[in-house]
CSV table of C-alpha atoms in Angstrom, one decimal:
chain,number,residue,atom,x,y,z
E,1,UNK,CA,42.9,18.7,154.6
E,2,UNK,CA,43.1,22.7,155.8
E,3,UNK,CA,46.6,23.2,157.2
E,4,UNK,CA,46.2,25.3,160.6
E,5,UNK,CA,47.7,28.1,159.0
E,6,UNK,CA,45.1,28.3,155.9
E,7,UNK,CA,42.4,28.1,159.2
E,8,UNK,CA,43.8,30.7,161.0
E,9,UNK,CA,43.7,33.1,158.1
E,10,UNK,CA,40.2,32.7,157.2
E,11,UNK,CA,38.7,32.8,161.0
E,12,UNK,CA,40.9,36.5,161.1
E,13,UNK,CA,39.3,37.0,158.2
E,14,UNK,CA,35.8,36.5,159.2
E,15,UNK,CA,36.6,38.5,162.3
E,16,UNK,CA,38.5,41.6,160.0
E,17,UNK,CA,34.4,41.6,158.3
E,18,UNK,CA,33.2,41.4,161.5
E,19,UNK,CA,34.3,44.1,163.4
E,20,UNK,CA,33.6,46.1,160.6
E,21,UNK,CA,30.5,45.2,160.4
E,22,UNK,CA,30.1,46.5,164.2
E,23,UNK,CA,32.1,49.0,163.4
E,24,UNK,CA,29.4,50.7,160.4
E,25,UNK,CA,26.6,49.3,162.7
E,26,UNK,CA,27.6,50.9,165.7
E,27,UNK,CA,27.9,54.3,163.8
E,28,UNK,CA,24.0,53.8,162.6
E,29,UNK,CA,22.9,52.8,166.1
E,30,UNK,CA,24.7,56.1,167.4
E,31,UNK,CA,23.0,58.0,164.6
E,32,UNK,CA,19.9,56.6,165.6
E,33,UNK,CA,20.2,57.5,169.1
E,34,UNK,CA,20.5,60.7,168.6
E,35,UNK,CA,17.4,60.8,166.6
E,36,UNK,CA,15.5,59.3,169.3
E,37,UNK,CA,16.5,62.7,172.1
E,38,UNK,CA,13.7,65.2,170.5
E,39,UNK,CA,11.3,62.5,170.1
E,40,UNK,CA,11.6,61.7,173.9
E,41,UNK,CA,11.8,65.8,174.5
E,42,UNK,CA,8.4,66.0,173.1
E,43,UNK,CA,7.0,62.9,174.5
E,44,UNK,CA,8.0,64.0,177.8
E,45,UNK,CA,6.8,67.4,177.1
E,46,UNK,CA,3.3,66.4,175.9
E,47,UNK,CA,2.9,64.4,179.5
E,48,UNK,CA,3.3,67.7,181.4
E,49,UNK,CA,1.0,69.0,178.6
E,50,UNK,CA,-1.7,66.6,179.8
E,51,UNK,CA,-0.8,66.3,183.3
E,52,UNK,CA,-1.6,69.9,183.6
E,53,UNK,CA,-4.8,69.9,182.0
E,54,UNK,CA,-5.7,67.1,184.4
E,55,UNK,CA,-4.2,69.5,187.5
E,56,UNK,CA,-6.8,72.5,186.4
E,57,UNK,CA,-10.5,72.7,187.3
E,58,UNK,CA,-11.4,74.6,184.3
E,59,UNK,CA,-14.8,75.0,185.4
E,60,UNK,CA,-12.9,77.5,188.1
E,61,UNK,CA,-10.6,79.3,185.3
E,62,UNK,CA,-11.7,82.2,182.5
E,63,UNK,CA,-11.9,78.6,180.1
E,64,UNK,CA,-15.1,77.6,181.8
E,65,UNK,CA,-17.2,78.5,179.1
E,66,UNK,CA,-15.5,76.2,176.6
E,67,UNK,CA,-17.3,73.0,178.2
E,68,UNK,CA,-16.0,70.4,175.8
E,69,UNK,CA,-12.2,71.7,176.0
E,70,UNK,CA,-10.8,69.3,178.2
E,71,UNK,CA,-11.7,66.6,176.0
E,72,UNK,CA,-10.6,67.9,173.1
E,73,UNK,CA,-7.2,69.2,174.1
E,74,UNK,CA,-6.5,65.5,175.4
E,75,UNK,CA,-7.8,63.9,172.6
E,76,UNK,CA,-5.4,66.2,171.1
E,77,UNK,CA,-2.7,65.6,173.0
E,78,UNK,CA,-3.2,61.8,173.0
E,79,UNK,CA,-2.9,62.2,169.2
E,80,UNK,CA,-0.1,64.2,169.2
E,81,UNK,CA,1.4,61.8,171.5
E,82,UNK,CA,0.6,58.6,169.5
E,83,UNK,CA,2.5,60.1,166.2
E,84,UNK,CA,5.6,60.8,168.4
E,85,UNK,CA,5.3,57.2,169.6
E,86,UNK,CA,4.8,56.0,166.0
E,87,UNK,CA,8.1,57.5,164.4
E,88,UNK,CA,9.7,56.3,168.1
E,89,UNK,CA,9.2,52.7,167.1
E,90,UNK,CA,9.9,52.8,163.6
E,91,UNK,CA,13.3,54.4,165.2
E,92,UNK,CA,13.5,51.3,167.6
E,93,UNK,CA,12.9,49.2,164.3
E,94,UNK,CA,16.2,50.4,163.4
E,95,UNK,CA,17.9,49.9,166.7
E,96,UNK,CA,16.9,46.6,166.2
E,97,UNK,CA,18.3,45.7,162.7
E,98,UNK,CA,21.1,46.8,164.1
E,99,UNK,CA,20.9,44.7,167.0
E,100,UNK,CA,20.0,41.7,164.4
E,101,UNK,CA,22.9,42.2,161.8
E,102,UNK,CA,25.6,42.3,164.6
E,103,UNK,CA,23.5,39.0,166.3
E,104,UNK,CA,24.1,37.3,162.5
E,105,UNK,CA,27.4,38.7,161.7
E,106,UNK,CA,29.3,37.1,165.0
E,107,UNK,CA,27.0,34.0,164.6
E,108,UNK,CA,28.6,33.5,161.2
E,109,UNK,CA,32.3,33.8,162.7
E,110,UNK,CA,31.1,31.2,165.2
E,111,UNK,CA,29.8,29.0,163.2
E,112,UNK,CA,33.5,29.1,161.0
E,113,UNK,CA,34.8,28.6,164.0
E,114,UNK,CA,33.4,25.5,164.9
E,115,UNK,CA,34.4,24.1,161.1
E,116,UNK,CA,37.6,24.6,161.3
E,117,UNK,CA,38.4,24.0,165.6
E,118,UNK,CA,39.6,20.9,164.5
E,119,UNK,CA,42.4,22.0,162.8
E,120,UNK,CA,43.8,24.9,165.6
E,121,UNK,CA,45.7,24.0,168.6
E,122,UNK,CA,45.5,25.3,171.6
E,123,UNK,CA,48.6,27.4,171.7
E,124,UNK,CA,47.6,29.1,168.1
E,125,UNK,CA,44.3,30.0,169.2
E,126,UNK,CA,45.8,31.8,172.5
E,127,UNK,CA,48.8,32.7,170.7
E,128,UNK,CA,48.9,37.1,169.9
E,129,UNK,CA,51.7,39.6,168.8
E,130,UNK,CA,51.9,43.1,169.2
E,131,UNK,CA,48.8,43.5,166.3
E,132,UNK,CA,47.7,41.2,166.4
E,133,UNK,CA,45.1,40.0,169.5
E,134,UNK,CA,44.5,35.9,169.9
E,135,UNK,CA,41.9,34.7,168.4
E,136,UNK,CA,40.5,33.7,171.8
E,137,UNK,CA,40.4,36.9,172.9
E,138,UNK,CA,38.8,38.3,169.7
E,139,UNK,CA,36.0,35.3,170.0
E,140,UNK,CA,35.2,36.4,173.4
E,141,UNK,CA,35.2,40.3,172.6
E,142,UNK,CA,32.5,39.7,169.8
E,143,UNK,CA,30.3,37.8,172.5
E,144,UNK,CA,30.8,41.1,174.8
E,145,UNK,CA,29.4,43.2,171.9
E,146,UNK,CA,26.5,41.0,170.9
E,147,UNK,CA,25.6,40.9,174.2
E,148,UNK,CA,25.9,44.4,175.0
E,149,UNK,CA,23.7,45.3,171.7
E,150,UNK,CA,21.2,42.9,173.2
E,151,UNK,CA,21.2,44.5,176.4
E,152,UNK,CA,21.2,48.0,175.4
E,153,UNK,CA,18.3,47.1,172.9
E,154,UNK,CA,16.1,45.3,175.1
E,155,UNK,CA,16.3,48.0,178.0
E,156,UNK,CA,15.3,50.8,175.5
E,157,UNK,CA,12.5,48.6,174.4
E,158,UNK,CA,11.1,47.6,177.6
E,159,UNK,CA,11.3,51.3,178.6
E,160,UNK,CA,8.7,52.2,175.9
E,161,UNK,CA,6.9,49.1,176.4
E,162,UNK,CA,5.6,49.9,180.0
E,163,UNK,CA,4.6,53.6,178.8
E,164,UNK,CA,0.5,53.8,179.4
E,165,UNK,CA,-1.8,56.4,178.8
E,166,UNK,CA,-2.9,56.9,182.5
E,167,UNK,CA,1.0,57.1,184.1
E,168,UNK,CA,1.4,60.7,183.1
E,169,UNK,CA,4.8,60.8,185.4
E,170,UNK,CA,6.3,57.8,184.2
E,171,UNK,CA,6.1,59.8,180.8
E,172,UNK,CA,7.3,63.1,181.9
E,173,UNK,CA,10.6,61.4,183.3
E,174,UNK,CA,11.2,59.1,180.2
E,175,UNK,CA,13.3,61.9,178.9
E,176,UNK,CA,15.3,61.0,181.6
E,177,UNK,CA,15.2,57.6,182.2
E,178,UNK,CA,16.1,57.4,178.5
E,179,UNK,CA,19.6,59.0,178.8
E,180,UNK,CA,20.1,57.5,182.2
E,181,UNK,CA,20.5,54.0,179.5
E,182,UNK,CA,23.3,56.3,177.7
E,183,UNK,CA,25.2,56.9,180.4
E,184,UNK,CA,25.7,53.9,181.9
E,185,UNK,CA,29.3,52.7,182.6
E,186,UNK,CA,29.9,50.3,179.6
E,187,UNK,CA,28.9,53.0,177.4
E,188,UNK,CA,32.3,52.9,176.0
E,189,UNK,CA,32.6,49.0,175.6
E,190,UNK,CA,32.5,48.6,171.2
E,191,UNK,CA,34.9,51.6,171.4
E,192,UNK,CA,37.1,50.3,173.7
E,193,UNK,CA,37.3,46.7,171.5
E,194,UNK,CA,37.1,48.4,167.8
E,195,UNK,CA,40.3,50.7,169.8
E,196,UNK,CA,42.1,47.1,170.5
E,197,UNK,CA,41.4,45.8,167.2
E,198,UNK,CA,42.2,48.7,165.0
E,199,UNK,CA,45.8,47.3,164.0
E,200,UNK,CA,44.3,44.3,163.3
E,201,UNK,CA,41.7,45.5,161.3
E,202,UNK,CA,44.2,47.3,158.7
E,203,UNK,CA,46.4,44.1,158.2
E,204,UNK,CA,45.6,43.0,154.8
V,1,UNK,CA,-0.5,78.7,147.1
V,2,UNK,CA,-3.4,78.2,144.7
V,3,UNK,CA,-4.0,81.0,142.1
V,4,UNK,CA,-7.9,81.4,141.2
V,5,UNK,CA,-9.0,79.5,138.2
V,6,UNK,CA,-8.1,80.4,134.3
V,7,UNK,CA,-10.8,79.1,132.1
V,8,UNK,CA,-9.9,75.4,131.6
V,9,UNK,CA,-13.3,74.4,133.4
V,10,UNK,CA,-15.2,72.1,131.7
V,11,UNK,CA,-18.6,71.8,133.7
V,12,UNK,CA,-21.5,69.6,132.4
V,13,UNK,CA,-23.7,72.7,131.3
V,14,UNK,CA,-22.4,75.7,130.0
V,15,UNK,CA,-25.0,77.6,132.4
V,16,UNK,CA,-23.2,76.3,135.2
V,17,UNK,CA,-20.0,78.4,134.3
V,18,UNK,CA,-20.4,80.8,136.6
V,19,UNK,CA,-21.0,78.9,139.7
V,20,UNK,CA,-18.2,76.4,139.2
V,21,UNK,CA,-15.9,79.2,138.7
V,22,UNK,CA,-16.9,80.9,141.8
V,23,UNK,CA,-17.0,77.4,143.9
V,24,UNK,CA,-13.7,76.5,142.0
V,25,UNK,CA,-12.4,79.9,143.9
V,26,UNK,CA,-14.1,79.6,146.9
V,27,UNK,CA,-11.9,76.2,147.5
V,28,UNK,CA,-8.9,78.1,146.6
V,29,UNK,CA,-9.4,80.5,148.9
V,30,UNK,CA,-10.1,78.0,151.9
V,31,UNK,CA,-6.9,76.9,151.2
V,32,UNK,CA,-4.7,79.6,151.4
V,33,UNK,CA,-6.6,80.9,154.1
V,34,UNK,CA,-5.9,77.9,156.3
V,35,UNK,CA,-2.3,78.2,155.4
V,36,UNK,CA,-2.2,81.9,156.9
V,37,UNK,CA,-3.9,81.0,159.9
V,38,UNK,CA,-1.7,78.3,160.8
V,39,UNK,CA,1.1,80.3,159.9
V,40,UNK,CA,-0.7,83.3,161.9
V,41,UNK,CA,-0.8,80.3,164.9
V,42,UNK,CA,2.6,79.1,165.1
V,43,UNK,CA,3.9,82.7,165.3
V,44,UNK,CA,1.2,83.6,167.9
V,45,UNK,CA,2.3,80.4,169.6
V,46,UNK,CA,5.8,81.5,169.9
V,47,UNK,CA,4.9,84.6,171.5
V,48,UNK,CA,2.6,83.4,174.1
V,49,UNK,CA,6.0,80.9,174.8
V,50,UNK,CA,7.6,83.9,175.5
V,51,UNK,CA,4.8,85.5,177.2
V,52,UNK,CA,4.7,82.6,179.8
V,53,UNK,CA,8.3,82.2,180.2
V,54,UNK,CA,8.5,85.6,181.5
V,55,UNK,CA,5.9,85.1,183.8
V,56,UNK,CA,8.1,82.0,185.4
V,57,UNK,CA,11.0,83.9,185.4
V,58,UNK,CA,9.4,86.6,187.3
V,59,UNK,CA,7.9,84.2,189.4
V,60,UNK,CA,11.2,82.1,190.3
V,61,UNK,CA,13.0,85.5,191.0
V,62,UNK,CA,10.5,86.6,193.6
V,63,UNK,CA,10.5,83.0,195.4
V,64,UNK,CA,14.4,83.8,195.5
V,65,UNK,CA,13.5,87.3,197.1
V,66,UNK,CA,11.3,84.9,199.7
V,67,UNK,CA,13.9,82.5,200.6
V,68,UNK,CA,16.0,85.0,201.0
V,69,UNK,CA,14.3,87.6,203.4
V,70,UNK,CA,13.3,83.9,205.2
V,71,UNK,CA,16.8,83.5,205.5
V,72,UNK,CA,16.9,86.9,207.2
V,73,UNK,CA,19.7,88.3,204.7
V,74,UNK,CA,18.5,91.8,203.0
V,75,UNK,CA,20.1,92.0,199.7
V,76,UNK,CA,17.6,94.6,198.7
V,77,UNK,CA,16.9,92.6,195.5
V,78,UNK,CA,15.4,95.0,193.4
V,79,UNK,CA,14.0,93.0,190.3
V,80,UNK,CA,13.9,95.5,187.2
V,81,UNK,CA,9.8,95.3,187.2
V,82,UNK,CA,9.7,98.3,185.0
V,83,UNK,CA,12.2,95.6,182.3
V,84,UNK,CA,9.2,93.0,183.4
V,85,UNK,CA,6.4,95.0,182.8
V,86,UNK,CA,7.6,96.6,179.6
V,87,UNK,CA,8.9,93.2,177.8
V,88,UNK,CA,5.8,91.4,178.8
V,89,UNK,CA,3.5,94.6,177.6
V,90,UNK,CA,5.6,94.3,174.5
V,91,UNK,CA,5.1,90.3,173.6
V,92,UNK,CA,0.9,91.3,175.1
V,93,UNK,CA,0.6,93.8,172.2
V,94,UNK,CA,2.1,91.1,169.3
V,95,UNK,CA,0.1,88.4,170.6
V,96,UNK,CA,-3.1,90.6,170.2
V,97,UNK,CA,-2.1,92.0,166.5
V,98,UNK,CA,-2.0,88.1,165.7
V,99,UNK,CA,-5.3,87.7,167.1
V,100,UNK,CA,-6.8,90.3,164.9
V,101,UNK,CA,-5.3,88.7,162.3
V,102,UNK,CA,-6.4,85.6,162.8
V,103,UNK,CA,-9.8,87.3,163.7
V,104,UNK,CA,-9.6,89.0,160.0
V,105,UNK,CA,-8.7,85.3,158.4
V,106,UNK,CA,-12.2,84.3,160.3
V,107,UNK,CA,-14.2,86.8,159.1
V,108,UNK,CA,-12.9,85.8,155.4
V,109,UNK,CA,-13.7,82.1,156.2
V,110,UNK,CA,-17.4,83.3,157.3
V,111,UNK,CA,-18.3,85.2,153.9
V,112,UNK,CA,-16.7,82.4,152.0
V,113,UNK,CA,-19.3,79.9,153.6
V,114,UNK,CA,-22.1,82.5,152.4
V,115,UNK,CA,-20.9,83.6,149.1
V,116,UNK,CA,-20.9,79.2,148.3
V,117,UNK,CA,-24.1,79.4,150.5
V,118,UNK,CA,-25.3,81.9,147.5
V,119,UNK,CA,-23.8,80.0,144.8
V,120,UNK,CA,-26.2,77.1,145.9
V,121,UNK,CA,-29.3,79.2,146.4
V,122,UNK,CA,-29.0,80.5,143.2
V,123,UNK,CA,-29.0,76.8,141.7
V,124,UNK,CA,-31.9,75.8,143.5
V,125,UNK,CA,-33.2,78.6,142.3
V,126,UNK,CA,-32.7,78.4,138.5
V,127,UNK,CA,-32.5,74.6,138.4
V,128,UNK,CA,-35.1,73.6,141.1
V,129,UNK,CA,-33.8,70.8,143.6
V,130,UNK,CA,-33.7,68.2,141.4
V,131,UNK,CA,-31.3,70.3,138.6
V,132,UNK,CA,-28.9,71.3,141.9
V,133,UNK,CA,-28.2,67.4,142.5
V,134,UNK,CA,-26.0,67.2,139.2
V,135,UNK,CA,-22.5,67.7,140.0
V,136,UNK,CA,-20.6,70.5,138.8
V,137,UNK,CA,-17.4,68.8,138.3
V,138,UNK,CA,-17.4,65.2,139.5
V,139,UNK,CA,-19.6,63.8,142.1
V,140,UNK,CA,-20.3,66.7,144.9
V,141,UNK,CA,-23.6,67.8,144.5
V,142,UNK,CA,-23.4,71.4,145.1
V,143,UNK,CA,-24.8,71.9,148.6
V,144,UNK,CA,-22.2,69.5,149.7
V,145,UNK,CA,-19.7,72.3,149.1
V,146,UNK,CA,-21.6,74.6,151.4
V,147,UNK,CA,-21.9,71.6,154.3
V,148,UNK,CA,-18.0,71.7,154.3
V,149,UNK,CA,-17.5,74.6,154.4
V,150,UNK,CA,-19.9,75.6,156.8
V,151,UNK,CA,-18.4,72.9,158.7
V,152,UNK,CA,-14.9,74.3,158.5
V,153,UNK,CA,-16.5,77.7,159.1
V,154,UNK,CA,-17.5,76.2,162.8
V,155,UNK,CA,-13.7,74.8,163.9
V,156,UNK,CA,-12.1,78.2,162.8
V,157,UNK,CA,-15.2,80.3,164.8
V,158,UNK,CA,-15.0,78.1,167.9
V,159,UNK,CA,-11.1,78.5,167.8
V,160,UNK,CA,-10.8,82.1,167.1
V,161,UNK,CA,-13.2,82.3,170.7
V,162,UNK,CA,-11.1,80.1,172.6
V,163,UNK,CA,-8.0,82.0,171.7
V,164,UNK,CA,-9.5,85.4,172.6
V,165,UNK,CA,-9.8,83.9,176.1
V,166,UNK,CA,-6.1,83.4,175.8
V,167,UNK,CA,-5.0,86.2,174.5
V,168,UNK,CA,-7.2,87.9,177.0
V,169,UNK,CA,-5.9,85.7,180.1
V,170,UNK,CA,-2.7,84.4,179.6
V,171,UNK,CA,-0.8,87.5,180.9
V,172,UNK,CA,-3.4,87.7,183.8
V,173,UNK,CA,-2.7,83.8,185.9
V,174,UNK,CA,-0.1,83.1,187.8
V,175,UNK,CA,-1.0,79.2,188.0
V,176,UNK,CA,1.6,77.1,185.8
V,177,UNK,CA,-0.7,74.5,185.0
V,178,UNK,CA,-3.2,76.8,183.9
V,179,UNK,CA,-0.5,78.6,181.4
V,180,UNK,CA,0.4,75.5,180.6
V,181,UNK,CA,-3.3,74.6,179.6
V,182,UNK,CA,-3.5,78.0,177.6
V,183,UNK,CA,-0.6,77.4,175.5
V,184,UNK,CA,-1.1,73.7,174.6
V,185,UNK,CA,-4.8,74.9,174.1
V,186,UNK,CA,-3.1,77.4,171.4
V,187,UNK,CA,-0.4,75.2,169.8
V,188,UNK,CA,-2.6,72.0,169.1
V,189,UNK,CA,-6.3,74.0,168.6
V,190,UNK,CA,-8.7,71.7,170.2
V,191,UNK,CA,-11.6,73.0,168.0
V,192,UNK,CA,-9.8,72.5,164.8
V,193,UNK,CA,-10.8,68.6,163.9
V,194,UNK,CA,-7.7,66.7,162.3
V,195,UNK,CA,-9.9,66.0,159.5
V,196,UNK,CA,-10.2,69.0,158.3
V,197,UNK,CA,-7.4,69.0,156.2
V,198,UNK,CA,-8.9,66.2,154.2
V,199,UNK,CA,-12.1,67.6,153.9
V,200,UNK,CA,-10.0,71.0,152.4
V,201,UNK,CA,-8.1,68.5,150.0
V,202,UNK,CA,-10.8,66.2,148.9
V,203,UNK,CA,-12.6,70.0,147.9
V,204,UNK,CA,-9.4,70.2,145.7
V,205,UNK,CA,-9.2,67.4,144.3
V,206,UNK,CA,-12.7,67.6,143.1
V,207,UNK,CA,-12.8,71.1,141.9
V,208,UNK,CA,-9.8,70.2,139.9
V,209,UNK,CA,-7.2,72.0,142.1
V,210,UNK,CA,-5.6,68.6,142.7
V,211,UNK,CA,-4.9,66.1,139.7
V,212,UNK,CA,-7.0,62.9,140.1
């Protein structure tokens, strides 16, 4: 049978891969991100685009002679708009692989976990030093940050999910509402725990 | 950019030379013209940018002037209109040299359509209809060449017309949705179909510009 110290070595094991895992992933989804600003510049730009053609009687303006433009310029613009939606999703796509490794990568310490609770007391699992954080603490830190991905993931989705055609503002402010999801106050959260971990993380 | 063709044409009569050559050309040409003009559009597009944004500057600093005589303080704003005038006569005169460009690029595209236009009358002529349906290289009959570009003649007419309006207008409205409608009007040419770039490539691929 596993003695407790052979189990506590290979849950901080799993947990060392683990945060770097989040670690790389975080640095993608960051990457990613800021990808994602000029795409939401231009989307945001091409609903003014089409919110002014639909302001303007052109029948009244020096354009009235081109009887057709109105339709064309919005099919246009509905076109130009689709391709910037297009690369937005495939960007979401990767926001989501993201969101999925880190979802696998802290099941997998969970499920080790579970294998091996037999053999760890209490006091081990709550016990720390000045490196190294409890394993409790570490197990609850990787439910924050699976969380949070979920979180931050599904908001961004469900933000591009209720874009239509016909809600011309709701487009012009995604821009906005976009980096509103940035600056929230738990922006910092993955920092903050790969910060706490960092001594741990370099321990062979 | 597509250089006009050596003598590596192998057309299914000899008598045919000619007029494969010349279509073989003629498709070159279309291409590098439509490059230019969408070069020509991008810079006239950034122009007309700047075109408008002086207009909105001008327009926010005499609503300041307004609030502020409101307000019943005199600062005796005195906006530099001669500045205005000159930097927006300046950006007026480049936008309209791109025009005639663009306008020259048209003119090109026209007597392209009627030199193929030729090129198939001449068949018909010496081959009778029958002799113009066999391909010169692989499967467009020859008349085929003149529908598209007859039909890419059209797009680049009707555009070069709307942006005359624009060029003509654009310094002349004061309404920000209508400038807005001029420039978006420029940048994503409503006339221009999005298929015409693959009607221009499949003319390359079948005269042979394009490997199969």
């Amino acid at each position: 049978k596993m003695s407790e110290k052979q189990a506590v070595l290979l849950v901080q094991q799993a947990l060392r891969k683990c945060f770097q895992v989040i670690s790389q992933q975080e640095a993608v989804w960051q990457s990613t991100l800021s990808e994602c600003s000029p795409l939401l510049h231009s989307l945001g730009n091409l609903g003014e685009q089409l919110q002014s053609c639909n302001t303007v009687a052109l029948k009244k303006t020096p354009l009235k002679d081109f009887l057709d433009l109105e339709q064309c310029l919005k099919h246009k613009l509905i076109m130009a708009m689709e391709c910037v939606l297009e690369k937005l999703s495939g960007k979401m796509a990767f926001l989501q692989k993201v969101r999925d490794t880190i979802t696998n990568q802290v099941a997998t310490v969970f499920q080790l976990y579970e294998q091996h609770t037999g053999a760890l007391e209490l006091s081990t699992i709550t016990e720390r030093s000045a490196v190294t954080p409890s394993l409790a603490n570490m197990m609850e830190w990787l439910q924050d940050i699976e969380r949070f991905y979920r979180r931050r993931y599904l908001k961004r989705k469900l933000l591009l999910q209720a874009i239509r055609d016909d809600d011309l503002s709701y487009i012009q402010a995604l821009p906005e509402s976009w980096n509103r999801v940035l600056e929230e106050k738990k922006q910092d959260l993955v920092q903050d725990i790969l910060l706490k971990v960092s001594f741990f993380m370099e321990t062979p | 950019y597509l250089g006009k063709s050596p003598g590596f044409l192998t057309p299914k009569r000899p008598v045919l030379k000619i007029s494969a050559s010349k279509i073989k050309d003629s498709a070159a040409d279309w291409h590098n013209f439509t490059l230019k003009w969408e070069n020509w559009n991008e810079s006239g597009f950034t122009v007309a940018n700047k075109i408008v944004n002086i207009k909105l500057s001008r327009q926010t600093e005499s609503d300041k002037k307004l609030e502020m005589e409101y307000d019943g303080v005199n600062l005796n704003l005195k906006p530099k209109q001669s500045d205005y005038n000159k930097e927006l006569e300046g950006c007026c005169n480049e936008l309209i040299s791109t025009l005639e460009n663009m306008a020259k690029l048209e003119l090109k595209m026209q007597k392209l359509t009627s030199t193929i236009k030729g090129i198939c009358d001449l068949e018909a002529y010496h081959h009778g209809k029958m002799g113009s349906e066999v391909p010169l290289f692989h499967t467009w009959v020859t008349t085929y060449f003149y529908e598209v570009s007859s039909k890419l003649s059209e797009m680049f007419k009707k555009e070069l017309q709307l942006k005359q309006t624009i060029v003509q207008e654009i310094a002349h409205t004061d309404d920000r949705d209508l400038m807005m409608v001029y420039l978006s009007s420029w940048l994503y040419q409503p006339y221009i179909e999005e298929n015409y770039k693959l009607l221009l490539e499949s003319m390359l691929l079948e005269t042979g510009h394009r490997p199969l």
